[in-house]
Amino acid sequence: MKNLFNMSRFKIVFTVCVLLSLYSFVNAQAPAVTTVGITPPAPVTELTAVDTDNDHGHSITVKWTPSADDGAGANNVLGYRVMRSNSFEGPFNDTVGVVPLGSTNFENSSSIEEGAEGFIPDNTDFYYRVDALTGDSLVFSSSEVTGPVHSYGQWFNKGLIPVFFAVIIFTALTVLFVSAARKGKELYVRPLAGIEAVDDAIGRATEMGRPILYVFGLGVASDIATIASFTILSRVAKRVAEYQTNLIVPCYDPIIMTVAQDIVKTAYMDAGRPNDYKEDAVFFITQAQFAYVGAVNGIMIRELPATNIYMGKFYAESLMLAETGVVSGSIQIAGTDEIAQIPFFVVACDYTLIGEELFAASAYLGREPLLLGSLKAQDYAKAAVLVLALLGILAVNFSGDLGLTWLVNFKDWFKVID
Amino acid sequence: METVGIWCGAILTLAIFSFLYKDNPVYKACEAIFIGVSAGYYAIVYFFDSIYKKFWLGAVTADQPEEWLFGGAILGVLFLTRLFPKISWVARWPLAFIVGATAGLYMVNYFVTNAMNQVASTITDVIARGDAGDINWIQSFGTLVILVGVITGLMYFFFSKEHKGAFGGGAKVGIWFLMVTFGASFGYTVMSRMSLLIGRMDFLLGDWLGLIN
Amino acid sequence: MLNTIATVILLLMGLSLIYVLYLTIKGRPVERRIVFLYIGFGVMLPLLMKMTPPLPITSDVQRLYDHIITLPPGSKVLCAFDYDPPSAPELHPMAVAFVKYAFKHNLKLIIMGLWPQGPQQANMAIAAALEDPAVALFPHEQGVDWVNLGFQSGNEFVILSMGSEFKRMFPRDTRLIPYDSIALLKNVVNFSNIDFIMNFGAGYPGTKEWVQIGVDRFKAKLGAGNTAVQATEVYPYLSSGQIVGLLGGMSGAAEFEKVLGEKGKATTFLLAQMFGHATVMAFVIIGNVAFLVLGRKKKDAAGNN
Amino acid sequence: MRREVPILITSIAGLVFAVSYFIPHNPFGKAESIFGDWVSIVQAFAIWLGVLNLLKVTLEKIFRKSEGWPFSYLIIISLVGTILVGFYDGFTGIYAIPQTSYSDPGTHFDWVYKYFYSALTSTMFSMLAFFVGSASYRAFRARNVQATLLLISGFLVMGGRVPLLDRISALFTDSPIFSNLANWIMNYPNAAGQRAILIGIALGIMSSSLRVILGIERSHIGGGN
């Protein structure tokens, strides 16, 4: 342990020395002079400077091959200094950057605001030189000068061509399916176990003569999960009206409450029982998380609902609600797109709609064109991803055997990182 | 001053924990202070770091004022019309701006990072080889697991085809993978929750009572 | 003394769980407040014990370490503090360990926050790091060795604007010193001048946003320290190479301390973490054993799909 | 006016950010920067809107003497108190030489942050540890194949990620079997499942963003179709 401490102490001393000397370089403009002790390192080679690609301009990338004495040879290079000038002959007074040893490139960029410090005007020629620095601020060696080079903005980011096409195709799919759904075209969505369970659960509640509790969670009215939940409530309310069971909908958000009241009222009218609708079935509790949970848990223990349905956005309260539901012996059906809460619902509820299943359920029940069309477009995109991924895997693993070497690069179509 | 602070913190901590026994007025009081202090905290940070430092110093008092920042400030002030019901519809303009900007930024970003690049990294050589060219079986198995997991998981979330036959089998494997995933996130969530409590206990036992050194 | 008492009580608590199991099987489950007591004491007592369980280093942490040791002295590291006090037990130890490492190895820290609380948490982490005797051997100065740019609103839009120019989003640091007058920030225009980004993230905005914009759009190198809740969702980025390494939750923090040779808070918390997990696991087992023994009287209809 | 203008604003803002991803050249690059600044400033105002709204609602509660109104006084006192402390520290700092920040270590505001704000938020959230405990006793059941699989994987991760199960396996072998297993679960099956979910979410976000930009989704401006 003691040994280790000494080691790190050594490192600190060393690095501080390195740093102090590096800093003294920043403004040094003296010519290369050899002083006693340190010999100048080999200069960097193959220095190039080009406009930075796929950007808005005002940036030049300088690249080089490190000095032979960087980490090897005389091992006396501590870093590099990138110098810029307006002419080939110099003077190179402008230190645009200092980078640590081992670096092979530097991006010299500036603000896009004219007049900002170090502003690089587009289409203006510059020349660059890179100095290999040593522990002595007066000992360094300069590379050959490279240039002229000027920066300019690009009209299209060439690295993103596959993305561009994917976006176009996806947009077309979405528009196509949404308009098809609006025209009333039959679009198939598979039945979901959780939704079928809702009907059974309502039947059971009627037999037992106990109410149904419907919880939206803590979302706001514009959350997609809440919107999907509205559709499901509409179905539940309709069934409840037909079976003449009681429905309890405690709300966290006043706006959700108003919408939910409308939905339930309409459902009762659709079921032909407008007189059975009770104004106080849907009510507002409070907008404090734990207080809301406390109130809903109180309802569960008092009313012993046969079924608890949780659909929408849920946070930490998910497990507190589901726990009380288990204790009061209710059947529980949950659905949320909050991934972190799904595990708790799965282990505490009888049925759980996972993430997108909630939206699918809503599209399945409500047949709302926007949701249904988007769901379909996403499904096709998923199918495309599946097919392409499988093809890619085959290509990468077997193209060599089949002599299809060009396929090896197939996966690069997807890759947007360098 | 520090001692007073630690005592305040400790009393608040214990008062909130009293909720675990039973809901009570002391807890409700702490909840009220919690709401007030958090709102006040946010108000101050956003005021000094964004409104003062970015807008005021940048657009009003600067030597070279950046006039376009006023656009943001005007939109921001329009947001405040929400407080006055008669003209509150104007607040939809800044809201529309934020929603639109977010949608625009998310559309491509999410797609590139979470779809394209994820697919690209799933497409790999299943057989992983070591430096000497020998097959690394553990790594290869892992790669295969990822491959199967991603593909069957996607099958599960495919809604245009009923889960029957081979496709249904794939989807079933998919839901198993999802369950293992949720199990992992269950375990990690418990881990986080425990850490939260450890932090408080450390404050009570260490900073307050001085039992931990 | 405290050590012994705590050990004895913990042992007794463990034994009493058998009685809880008995009661539960008999259909007389204990009240939830009793469970609360178990959790509370199960986490509290180990804090009084002086014991450090052996901890293997996982590949996620090793990968991050392997990357940061390649950063030469003088490298500029952007440190994004995106967390608040509730997440501090997990993330603060990581941050302190990282800042200490940076100060010892002369990495230059540029600190910022996408969460309003971030910069204040960073101040605390720096204060803690500067107390370390090995760090205090040499002076570390604000503006030269580290700079705190503060918080800026806009979530991922902040990262986006930083992609063209840091100064746009952070015209001054927390002390209101203009960007151009800070020595450390000379020649730092955007991500291309940054050698590494370290993100301590507790949620939104956090590591996911840094991957989307910082890494995939502006080609930065990113390392992440996350709360456990957040960490699970970050693993796909780890296996795709979009982040270089990951510290997940308290154990990630403890491993990071171990690999850096520090003995920080996370290491001392590890025992309590262990007992916390053990308590929860014990209760899951008790609940499920009783569930099996009592049969599925109430819920024969159970069965998803 | 009330409908069309917001839809137009939404589409323009959305298009600028979507297009500038592909076309870095000005005017898109520049527009992106300016709009980015605006988002930042508008969000700050949005926070103030929230704070002022809280103040309004709380005051109304006091005037109407609705349930729990005495606690509303506490909300107002702590809210106004925190803001006053912050303004005091902030403005004295601005006029001090050299300038200091409202959040510097040692300011009153930092004190409020450390001992009030931290204590309150951390404790509120730390109660979740207790709730997880009681739910694991009373509700988390291996009620079907899926839940069983979830609990097993959860167990291995919970016990493997801290040196807990390894203490048991250490009786037989030196290698940390459970730690390796937990790490394997996180890096392979978990990464696979998360990736499948991520791809789905990415397509979902893309779809909803598209609808917003194309103006076919209008719920955010307060109206159906």
Coordinates of C-alpha atoms in Angstrom, one line a residue, chain A:
Chain A
M1 CA 0.0 0.0 0.0
K2 CA 2.8 2.3 1.0
N3 CA 4.6 1.5 -2.2
L4 CA 1.5 2.3 -4.3
F5 CA 1.2 5.7 -2.6
N6 CA 4.8 6.5 -3.4
M7 CA 4.2 5.5 -7.0
S8 CA 1.3 7.9 -7.4
R9 CA 3.3 10.6 -5.7
F10 CA 6.0 10.2 -8.3
K11 CA 3.4 10.3 -11.0
I12 CA 2.1 13.6 -9.7
V13 CA 5.4 15.2 -9.5
F14 CA 6.1 14.1 -13.0
T15 CA 2.8 15.2 -14.5
V16 CA 3.0 18.6 -12.8
C17 CA 6.3 19.2 -14.3
V18 CA 5.0 18.2 -17.7
L19 CA 2.0 20.5 -17.3
L20 CA 4.0 23.5 -16.1
S21 CA 6.2 23.2 -19.1
L22 CA 3.4 22.7 -21.5
Y23 CA 1.7 25.8 -20.3
S24 CA 4.8 27.9 -20.7
F25 CA 4.6 27.0 -24.4
V26 CA 1.3 28.4 -25.1
N27 CA 2.6 31.9 -25.8
A28 CA 6.2 31.1 -26.7
Q29 CA 7.2 32.3 -30.0
A30 CA 11.0 31.9 -29.9
P31 CA 12.7 30.1 -32.7
A32 CA 14.1 26.6 -32.2
V33 CA 17.3 26.9 -30.2
T34 CA 19.2 23.9 -28.7
T35 CA 20.0 24.3 -25.1
V36 CA 22.1 22.0 -23.0
G37 CA 20.4 18.8 -21.9
I38 CA 17.5 18.3 -24.4
T39 CA 18.0 17.6 -28.0
P40 CA 15.2 18.7 -30.3
P41 CA 12.9 15.8 -31.0
A42 CA 12.1 14.5 -34.5
P43 CA 9.4 16.7 -36.1
V44 CA 6.0 15.4 -37.0
T45 CA 5.6 14.1 -40.5
E46 CA 2.9 13.8 -43.1
L47 CA 1.2 17.0 -41.9
T48 CA -2.1 17.6 -43.7
A49 CA -4.9 20.2 -43.2
V50 CA -8.3 19.8 -44.8
D51 CA -11.7 21.4 -44.3
T52 CA -13.6 19.5 -41.6
D53 CA -16.2 17.4 -43.5
N54 CA -20.0 17.4 -43.0
D55 CA -20.1 20.6 -40.9
H56 CA -21.3 24.2 -41.2
G57 CA -17.8 25.5 -42.0
H58 CA -15.5 27.6 -39.9
S59 CA -13.4 24.5 -39.1
I60 CA -10.2 23.0 -40.4
T61 CA -8.9 19.6 -39.4
V62 CA -5.1 19.2 -39.0
K63 CA -3.6 15.7 -39.1
W64 CA -0.1 14.4 -38.6
T65 CA 2.0 11.3 -37.9
P66 CA 3.5 11.7 -34.4
S67 CA 7.2 12.5 -33.9
A68 CA 9.5 9.5 -33.8
D69 CA 10.4 10.6 -30.3
D70 CA 6.8 10.5 -29.0
G71 CA 6.7 7.7 -26.5
A72 CA 9.6 6.0 -28.3
G73 CA 13.1 6.9 -29.5
A74 CA 14.4 9.8 -27.4
N75 CA 11.0 9.8 -25.7
N76 CA 11.3 13.6 -25.1
V77 CA 8.1 14.8 -26.7
L78 CA 5.5 16.2 -24.2
G79 CA 2.9 17.5 -26.6
Y80 CA 2.2 19.3 -29.8
R81 CA 1.5 22.9 -30.6
V82 CA -0.6 23.7 -33.7
M83 CA 0.4 27.1 -35.3
R84 CA -1.5 28.9 -38.0
S85 CA -0.6 31.7 -40.4
N86 CA -2.1 33.6 -43.3
S87 CA 0.9 33.0 -45.6
F88 CA 3.2 30.1 -46.4
E89 CA 6.3 32.1 -45.2
G90 CA 4.7 32.9 -41.9
P91 CA 5.2 34.3 -39.4
F92 CA 3.4 31.5 -37.5
N93 CA 2.3 33.6 -34.5
D94 CA -1.1 32.1 -33.9
T95 CA -1.1 29.2 -31.5
V96 CA -4.5 27.7 -32.2
G97 CA -4.1 24.6 -30.0
V98 CA -1.9 22.6 -27.7
V99 CA -2.6 18.9 -27.5
P100 CA -1.0 16.2 -25.3
L101 CA 1.5 13.6 -26.6
G102 CA 0.1 10.8 -28.7
S103 CA -2.3 13.1 -30.5
T104 CA -2.5 12.8 -34.2
N105 CA -5.0 15.4 -35.1
F106 CA -6.5 18.7 -34.1
E107 CA -9.7 20.3 -35.2
N108 CA -9.2 24.1 -35.5
S109 CA -12.8 25.4 -35.3
S110 CA -14.3 28.7 -34.3
S111 CA -17.5 30.5 -33.5
I112 CA -19.8 31.1 -36.5
E113 CA -20.0 34.7 -35.3
E114 CA -17.9 37.1 -37.2
G115 CA -15.7 39.1 -34.8
A116 CA -15.6 36.3 -32.1
E117 CA -12.1 35.5 -30.8
G118 CA -10.2 33.2 -33.2
F119 CA -12.9 33.5 -35.8
I120 CA -12.1 31.4 -38.9
P121 CA -13.7 33.0 -42.0
D122 CA -14.8 30.6 -44.6
N123 CA -13.1 30.5 -48.0
T124 CA -10.0 32.2 -46.7
D125 CA -6.6 30.5 -47.1
F126 CA -4.6 29.4 -44.1
Y127 CA -1.3 27.6 -43.5
Y128 CA -0.5 25.3 -40.6
R129 CA 2.6 24.1 -38.8
V130 CA 2.9 21.7 -35.9
D131 CA 5.6 21.9 -33.3
A132 CA 6.7 18.9 -31.3
L133 CA 7.3 20.2 -27.7
T134 CA 9.7 19.1 -25.1
G135 CA 10.3 19.8 -21.4
D136 CA 12.2 22.9 -22.3
S137 CA 10.1 25.7 -23.7
L138 CA 12.9 26.7 -26.0
V139 CA 13.5 23.3 -27.4
F140 CA 11.0 22.2 -30.0
S141 CA 11.0 21.2 -33.6
S142 CA 8.7 22.5 -36.3
S143 CA 7.2 20.5 -39.1
E144 CA 7.0 21.4 -42.7
V145 CA 4.3 24.0 -43.4
T146 CA 1.0 22.7 -45.0
G147 CA -1.5 24.7 -47.0
P148 CA -3.2 26.6 -48.3
V149 CA -6.4 25.3 -46.9
H150 CA -9.8 27.0 -46.4
S151 CA -12.9 26.0 -44.6
Y152 CA -16.4 25.9 -46.0
G153 CA -19.8 24.5 -45.1
Q154 CA -21.3 21.4 -46.7
W155 CA -24.8 21.2 -48.2
F156 CA -25.3 17.6 -47.2
N157 CA -23.9 15.4 -44.5
K158 CA -22.7 12.5 -46.7
G159 CA -22.4 10.1 -43.7
L160 CA -26.2 10.2 -43.3
I161 CA -27.4 9.1 -46.7
P162 CA -28.8 5.8 -45.4
V163 CA -30.5 7.6 -42.5
F164 CA -32.0 10.1 -45.0
F165 CA -33.5 7.3 -47.1
A166 CA -34.8 5.5 -44.0
V167 CA -36.5 8.7 -42.8
I168 CA -38.1 9.3 -46.2
I169 CA -39.4 5.7 -46.4
F170 CA -40.7 5.8 -42.9
T171 CA -42.5 9.1 -43.5
A172 CA -44.2 7.7 -46.6
L173 CA -45.3 4.6 -44.7
T174 CA -46.8 6.7 -41.9
V175 CA -48.7 9.0 -44.2
L176 CA -49.9 6.1 -46.2
F177 CA -51.2 4.1 -43.3
V178 CA -52.7 7.0 -41.5
S179 CA -54.7 8.0 -44.5
A180 CA -55.7 4.4 -45.2
A181 CA -57.0 4.1 -41.6
R182 CA -58.9 7.4 -42.0
K183 CA -60.6 6.0 -45.1
G184 CA -61.8 3.2 -42.9
K185 CA -59.6 0.4 -44.4
E186 CA -59.4 -2.7 -42.2
L187 CA -56.0 -2.9 -40.6
Y188 CA -55.2 -6.0 -38.6
V189 CA -53.9 -5.8 -35.1
R190 CA -53.4 -9.0 -33.2
P191 CA -55.6 -9.6 -30.0
L192 CA -53.8 -9.1 -26.7
A193 CA -54.1 -11.3 -23.7
G194 CA -54.4 -8.4 -21.3
I195 CA -57.3 -6.9 -23.1
E196 CA -59.2 -10.1 -23.3
A197 CA -58.7 -10.5 -19.6
V198 CA -60.4 -7.1 -19.1
D199 CA -63.8 -8.5 -20.3
D200 CA -63.5 -11.6 -18.1
A201 CA -62.6 -9.5 -15.1
I202 CA -65.6 -7.3 -15.5
G203 CA -67.8 -10.4 -15.6
R204 CA -66.3 -11.6 -12.4
A205 CA -66.8 -8.3 -10.7
T206 CA -70.5 -8.5 -11.6
E207 CA -70.8 -12.0 -10.1
M208 CA -69.1 -10.9 -7.0
G209 CA -71.0 -7.6 -6.7
R210 CA -67.8 -5.7 -6.3
P211 CA -66.7 -2.5 -8.1
I212 CA -63.9 -2.0 -10.7
L213 CA -61.1 0.5 -10.0
Y214 CA -59.5 2.3 -12.9
V215 CA -56.3 4.3 -12.3
F216 CA -54.6 6.6 -14.9
G217 CA -51.3 7.0 -13.0
L218 CA -49.5 10.2 -12.7
G219 CA -49.4 11.2 -16.4
V220 CA -50.8 14.4 -17.9
A221 CA -53.5 14.4 -20.6
S222 CA -51.0 14.8 -23.5
D223 CA -48.9 11.8 -22.6
I224 CA -49.4 9.1 -25.3
A225 CA -49.8 6.5 -22.5
T226 CA -52.7 8.5 -21.1
I227 CA -54.3 9.0 -24.5
A228 CA -54.1 5.2 -25.0
S229 CA -55.6 4.8 -21.5
F230 CA -58.6 6.9 -22.5
T231 CA -59.5 4.5 -25.2
I232 CA -59.2 1.5 -22.9
L233 CA -61.4 3.3 -20.3
S234 CA -64.0 3.9 -22.9
R235 CA -64.2 0.1 -23.5
V236 CA -64.2 -0.7 -19.8
A237 CA -66.9 1.8 -19.1
K238 CA -69.1 0.5 -21.8
R239 CA -68.8 -3.1 -20.5
V240 CA -69.4 -1.9 -17.0
A241 CA -72.5 -0.1 -18.1
E242 CA -73.8 -3.2 -19.8
Y243 CA -73.1 -5.4 -16.8
Q244 CA -74.3 -2.8 -14.4
T245 CA -71.2 -3.0 -12.3
N246 CA -69.8 0.0 -10.3
L247 CA -66.8 1.9 -11.6
I248 CA -64.4 4.0 -9.6
V249 CA -61.9 6.3 -11.3
P250 CA -59.8 8.4 -8.9
C251 CA -57.7 11.0 -10.8
Y252 CA -54.4 12.7 -10.2
D253 CA -54.8 15.4 -12.8
P254 CA -57.9 17.6 -13.0
I255 CA -57.8 17.8 -16.8
I256 CA -57.7 14.0 -17.0
M257 CA -60.7 13.9 -14.7
T258 CA -62.8 16.1 -17.1
V259 CA -61.9 14.0 -20.1
A260 CA -62.5 10.7 -18.2
Q261 CA -65.9 12.0 -17.0
D262 CA -66.9 12.7 -20.6
I263 CA -65.7 9.2 -21.7
V264 CA -67.6 7.4 -19.0
K265 CA -70.8 9.4 -19.6
T266 CA -70.6 8.7 -23.4
A267 CA -70.0 5.0 -22.7
Y268 CA -73.1 4.8 -20.6
M269 CA -75.2 6.5 -23.3
D270 CA -73.8 4.2 -25.9
A271 CA -74.7 1.2 -23.8
G272 CA -78.3 2.6 -23.6
R273 CA -78.2 3.2 -19.9
P274 CA -77.7 7.0 -19.4
N275 CA -79.6 7.0 -16.2
D276 CA -77.1 4.6 -14.5
Y277 CA -74.3 7.0 -14.9
K278 CA -73.2 8.5 -11.6
E279 CA -71.4 11.8 -11.6
D280 CA -69.1 10.8 -8.7
A281 CA -67.7 7.7 -10.4
V282 CA -64.8 9.8 -11.7
F283 CA -63.2 12.2 -9.2
F284 CA -60.1 14.2 -8.5
I285 CA -58.0 13.4 -5.5
T286 CA -54.8 15.4 -5.3
Q287 CA -51.6 16.2 -7.1
A288 CA -49.1 14.9 -4.5
Q289 CA -47.7 11.5 -5.3
F290 CA -47.8 9.8 -1.9
A291 CA -51.0 11.5 -0.8
Y292 CA -52.6 10.2 -4.0
V293 CA -51.4 6.7 -3.4
G294 CA -52.6 6.8 0.1
A295 CA -56.1 7.8 -1.0
V296 CA -56.3 5.2 -3.7
N297 CA -55.0 2.5 -1.3
G298 CA -57.7 3.6 1.1
I299 CA -60.4 3.0 -1.6
M300 CA -59.0 -0.4 -2.3
I301 CA -59.2 -1.5 1.3
R302 CA -62.6 0.0 1.9
E303 CA -64.3 -1.0 -1.4
L304 CA -62.4 -4.2 -2.1
P305 CA -62.7 -3.9 -5.9
A306 CA -62.8 -7.1 -7.8
T307 CA -60.5 -5.8 -10.4
N308 CA -57.9 -3.0 -10.5
I309 CA -56.9 -1.7 -13.9
Y310 CA -53.8 0.5 -14.1
M311 CA -53.2 2.1 -17.5
G312 CA -51.0 5.1 -18.2
K313 CA -47.9 6.7 -16.9
F314 CA -46.7 5.3 -13.6
Y315 CA -43.7 6.1 -11.5
A316 CA -42.6 4.8 -8.0
E317 CA -46.2 4.5 -6.9
S318 CA -46.7 1.5 -9.2
L319 CA -45.6 -1.0 -6.6
M320 CA -47.4 0.6 -3.7
L321 CA -50.7 0.4 -5.6
A322 CA -50.2 -3.1 -6.9
E323 CA -49.1 -4.2 -3.4
T324 CA -52.4 -3.1 -1.8
G325 CA -54.3 -4.6 -4.7
V326 CA -52.7 -8.0 -4.0
V327 CA -53.5 -7.7 -0.3
S328 CA -57.1 -6.8 -0.9
G329 CA -57.3 -9.8 -3.3
S330 CA -58.2 -8.0 -6.5
I331 CA -57.4 -9.2 -10.0
Q332 CA -55.0 -6.7 -11.4
I333 CA -54.3 -5.7 -15.0
A334 CA -51.6 -3.1 -15.7
G335 CA -50.2 -1.3 -18.7
T336 CA -47.5 1.3 -19.0
D337 CA -44.7 2.6 -21.2
E338 CA -42.5 3.4 -18.2
I339 CA -40.0 0.6 -18.6
A340 CA -38.6 0.9 -15.1
Q341 CA -42.0 0.2 -13.6
I342 CA -42.9 -2.8 -15.7
P343 CA -41.0 -5.4 -13.6
F344 CA -43.1 -4.4 -10.5
F345 CA -46.3 -4.8 -12.4
V346 CA -45.3 -8.1 -13.9
V347 CA -44.7 -9.6 -10.4
A348 CA -47.6 -8.1 -8.7
C349 CA -50.3 -8.1 -11.4
D350 CA -52.1 -10.8 -13.2
Y351 CA -51.7 -9.3 -16.7
T352 CA -49.3 -6.6 -17.8
L353 CA -49.3 -4.7 -21.1
I354 CA -45.6 -4.0 -21.8
G355 CA -44.7 -0.7 -23.4
E356 CA -46.0 -0.6 -26.9
E357 CA -48.6 -3.2 -26.2
L358 CA -50.5 -0.5 -24.4
F359 CA -50.6 1.6 -27.6
A360 CA -51.5 -1.5 -29.6
A361 CA -54.3 -2.3 -27.2
S362 CA -55.6 1.2 -27.6
A363 CA -55.4 1.0 -31.4
Y364 CA -57.0 -2.4 -31.3
L365 CA -59.9 -1.3 -29.2
G366 CA -60.4 2.3 -30.4
R367 CA -59.6 2.0 -34.1
E368 CA -58.5 5.6 -33.9
P369 CA -57.0 6.2 -37.4
L370 CA -53.9 8.2 -36.2
L371 CA -52.9 5.5 -33.6
L372 CA -53.8 2.6 -35.8
G373 CA -52.0 4.0 -38.9
S374 CA -48.8 4.9 -37.0
L375 CA -48.8 1.4 -35.3
K376 CA -49.0 -0.2 -38.7
A377 CA -46.2 2.0 -40.1
Q378 CA -44.0 1.1 -37.1
D379 CA -44.8 -2.6 -37.6
Y380 CA -43.6 -2.5 -41.2
A381 CA -40.5 -0.6 -40.1
K382 CA -39.9 -3.3 -37.5
A383 CA -40.4 -6.0 -40.1
A384 CA -37.8 -4.2 -42.3
V385 CA -35.4 -4.0 -39.4
L386 CA -35.8 -7.7 -38.7
V387 CA -35.3 -8.7 -42.3
L388 CA -32.3 -6.4 -42.8
A389 CA -30.7 -7.6 -39.5
L390 CA -31.1 -11.2 -40.5
L391 CA -29.7 -10.6 -43.9
G392 CA -26.9 -8.7 -42.4
I393 CA -26.0 -11.4 -40.0
L394 CA -26.1 -14.0 -42.8
A395 CA -23.9 -11.7 -44.9
V396 CA -21.3 -11.1 -42.1
N397 CA -21.1 -14.7 -41.1
F398 CA -21.4 -16.5 -44.4
S399 CA -20.5 -14.2 -47.2
G400 CA -16.9 -15.3 -47.2
D401 CA -17.9 -18.9 -47.7
L402 CA -20.3 -18.0 -50.5
G403 CA -17.8 -15.8 -52.3
L404 CA -20.0 -12.7 -51.7
T405 CA -17.3 -10.5 -50.1
W406 CA -19.1 -7.3 -51.1
L407 CA -21.8 -8.2 -48.6
V408 CA -19.4 -7.9 -45.7
N409 CA -19.8 -4.1 -45.8
F410 CA -23.6 -4.5 -45.6
K411 CA -23.7 -3.6 -41.9
D412 CA -21.9 -0.3 -42.6
W413 CA -25.1 1.0 -44.1
F414 CA -26.5 1.1 -40.6
K415 CA -23.4 2.4 -38.9
V416 CA -23.5 6.1 -38.3
I417 CA -20.6 6.3 -35.9
D418 CA -17.1 6.2 -37.2

